[in-house]
Amino acid sequence: MKTVPFSFDLRSPDFIPSTYDNHIKRTLSAMKGQYLDQQAYNQLLARDDALLYEVYEIKRPKVAGELLHGISIVHPGKVGDEYFMTKGHFHTVLDTAEIYYCQKGQGYMVMETPEGDWAVEPLFPGRVLYVLPRWAHRSVNTSAGEDLVTFFVYPGNSGHDYGTIEAQGFRKLVIECDGQPAIIDNPRWYQPGRRYSQERLSQPENR
Ligand code: PAN
Ligand code: ZN
């Protein structure tokens, strides 16, 4: 790990950092249960475990005071009508924030709190997004045929809680509807203590 101030370049080639310590690749099989159209998911997976997104990380100690940062690249594509997206997570230390800076592509950051508040903010080149402490976040690439590239930075002690989202999903989904991105309720979103009707479990809303 570096012990003197360091810098790196982001813009070339293909927005891959000129130096990085870790390259994470997430494929379709890592997203089991996350896409609304399970049949489309299974059909796609049977053909190819496609690469959905990649993360290039600069390694720093995972302690308060350090800043973890790198590049996230979500490739273009859809599972059924739902765009390629990241798994999404809460930070384990819930009171830690994150900054995203969009470098390329078009998309959305889907966010929500443990209490069920939600927000869906557009991402486009030049846009800085501040993800507040306590808000889970997932990036979605709605570009036609283009990567969604974001630079991210968050506190070293944040940690990642993937389990909560894996279990209950996000409250909102971004799908293509009549050729345009649309935000819909996730019919499978689960919140403890909420009342569910059978209709809600089987019918996507607003479609
Ligand atoms: C980002 C994300 C990155 C990949 O670095 O980790 O975009 O998304 P998932 O972690 O949800 O797979 C971040 O938000 N870190 O905290
Ligand atoms: Zn995060």
Tab-separated table of C-alpha atoms in Angstrom, residues 79-180:
chain	number	residue	atom	x	y	z
A	79	VAL	CA	-32.819	-8.580	-18.334
A	80	GLY	CA	-36.333	-8.574	-19.765
A	81	ASP	CA	-37.279	-4.880	-19.567
A	82	GLU	CA	-34.990	-4.149	-16.615
A	83	TYR	CA	-31.656	-2.488	-17.235
A	84	PHE	CA	-28.296	-3.864	-16.133
A	85	MET	CA	-27.523	-2.593	-12.637
A	86	THR	CA	-25.271	-3.113	-9.639
A	87	LYS	CA	-26.284	-5.362	-6.742
A	88	GLY	CA	-26.680	-2.347	-4.495
A	89	HIS	CA	-26.068	-2.195	-0.775
A	90	PHE	CA	-26.369	-0.370	2.502
A	91	HIS	CA	-23.100	0.541	4.171
A	92	THR	CA	-22.566	-1.679	7.211
A	93	VAL	CA	-21.779	1.464	9.191
A	94	LEU	CA	-25.091	3.019	8.222
A	95	ASP	CA	-24.040	6.587	9.006
A	96	THR	CA	-21.460	6.744	6.218
A	97	ALA	CA	-22.050	8.667	2.985
A	98	GLU	CA	-20.625	8.334	-0.517
A	99	ILE	CA	-19.921	10.601	-3.474
A	100	TYR	CA	-20.379	9.503	-7.070
A	101	TYR	CA	-19.165	11.478	-10.074
A	102	CYS	CA	-20.522	10.360	-13.435
A	103	GLN	CA	-17.992	10.347	-16.237
A	104	LYS	CA	-19.786	8.585	-19.064
A	105	GLY	CA	-23.206	7.226	-20.018
A	106	GLN	CA	-26.746	7.791	-18.774
A	107	GLY	CA	-28.458	6.150	-15.881
A	108	TYR	CA	-29.934	6.455	-12.428
A	109	MET	CA	-28.926	5.969	-8.830
A	110	VAL	CA	-31.720	4.148	-7.014
A	111	MET	CA	-31.637	4.837	-3.269
A	112	GLU	CA	-33.639	4.090	-0.149
A	113	THR	CA	-33.463	4.201	3.618
A	114	PRO	CA	-34.193	1.390	6.075
A	115	GLU	CA	-37.483	3.192	6.823
A	116	GLY	CA	-38.561	2.942	3.161
A	117	ASP	CA	-37.935	6.513	1.947
A	118	TRP	CA	-36.714	6.402	-1.636
A	119	ALA	CA	-35.066	8.550	-4.302
A	120	VAL	CA	-34.051	7.923	-7.904
A	121	GLU	CA	-31.544	10.471	-9.217
A	122	PRO	CA	-30.335	10.757	-12.825
A	123	LEU	CA	-26.676	10.206	-13.638
A	124	PHE	CA	-25.045	11.799	-16.678
A	125	PRO	CA	-21.516	12.997	-17.502
A	126	GLY	CA	-20.393	15.773	-15.165
A	127	ARG	CA	-23.028	15.050	-12.509
A	128	VAL	CA	-21.952	14.676	-8.897
A	129	LEU	CA	-24.281	12.727	-6.641
A	130	TYR	CA	-24.076	12.803	-2.859
A	131	VAL	CA	-25.487	9.613	-1.372
A	132	LEU	CA	-26.540	10.529	2.144
A	133	PRO	CA	-25.610	8.436	5.180
A	134	ARG	CA	-28.194	5.646	5.754
A	135	TRP	CA	-29.224	5.428	2.080
A	136	ALA	CA	-28.739	2.140	0.193
A	137	HIS	CA	-27.635	2.731	-3.398
A	138	ARG	CA	-27.621	0.944	-6.732
A	139	SER	CA	-26.537	2.318	-10.128
A	140	VAL	CA	-28.543	1.468	-13.242
A	141	ASN	CA	-27.298	1.912	-16.817
A	142	THR	CA	-30.071	3.138	-19.138
A	143	SER	CA	-27.689	4.090	-21.997
A	144	ALA	CA	-28.276	2.476	-25.352
A	145	GLY	CA	-25.074	0.592	-26.056
A	146	GLU	CA	-22.805	2.666	-23.786
A	147	ASP	CA	-21.102	2.003	-20.458
A	148	LEU	CA	-22.179	3.936	-17.351
A	149	VAL	CA	-18.929	5.043	-15.726
A	150	THR	CA	-18.809	6.595	-12.247
A	151	PHE	CA	-16.014	7.557	-9.871
A	152	PHE	CA	-16.915	6.812	-6.236
A	153	VAL	CA	-15.408	7.702	-2.882
A	154	TYR	CA	-16.568	6.662	0.592
A	155	PRO	CA	-15.203	6.419	4.144
A	156	GLY	CA	-12.762	3.601	4.814
A	157	ASN	CA	-14.804	2.121	7.660
A	158	SER	CA	-18.146	1.968	5.728
A	159	GLY	CA	-18.273	-1.744	4.926
A	160	HIS	CA	-20.925	-3.265	2.630
A	161	ASP	CA	-24.194	-4.876	3.668
A	162	TYR	CA	-25.456	-6.738	0.589
A	163	GLY	CA	-27.703	-9.135	2.485
A	164	THR	CA	-30.509	-6.683	3.228
A	165	ILE	CA	-30.986	-5.775	-0.440
A	166	GLU	CA	-30.620	-9.406	-1.545
A	167	ALA	CA	-33.428	-10.322	0.829
A	168	GLN	CA	-35.899	-7.494	0.243
A	169	GLY	CA	-34.843	-5.823	-3.045
A	170	PHE	CA	-35.077	-2.094	-3.664
A	171	ARG	CA	-38.424	-0.398	-3.391
A	172	LYS	CA	-38.152	1.010	-6.938
A	173	LEU	CA	-37.008	-0.571	-10.207
A	174	VAL	CA	-35.879	1.111	-13.418
A	175	ILE	CA	-37.260	-0.580	-16.519
A	176	GLU	CA	-37.656	0.274	-20.184
A	177	CYS	CA	-41.240	1.157	-21.043
A	178	ASP	CA	-42.155	2.290	-24.605
A	179	GLY	CA	-38.453	2.793	-25.330
A	180	GLN	CA	-37.940	5.089	-22.312
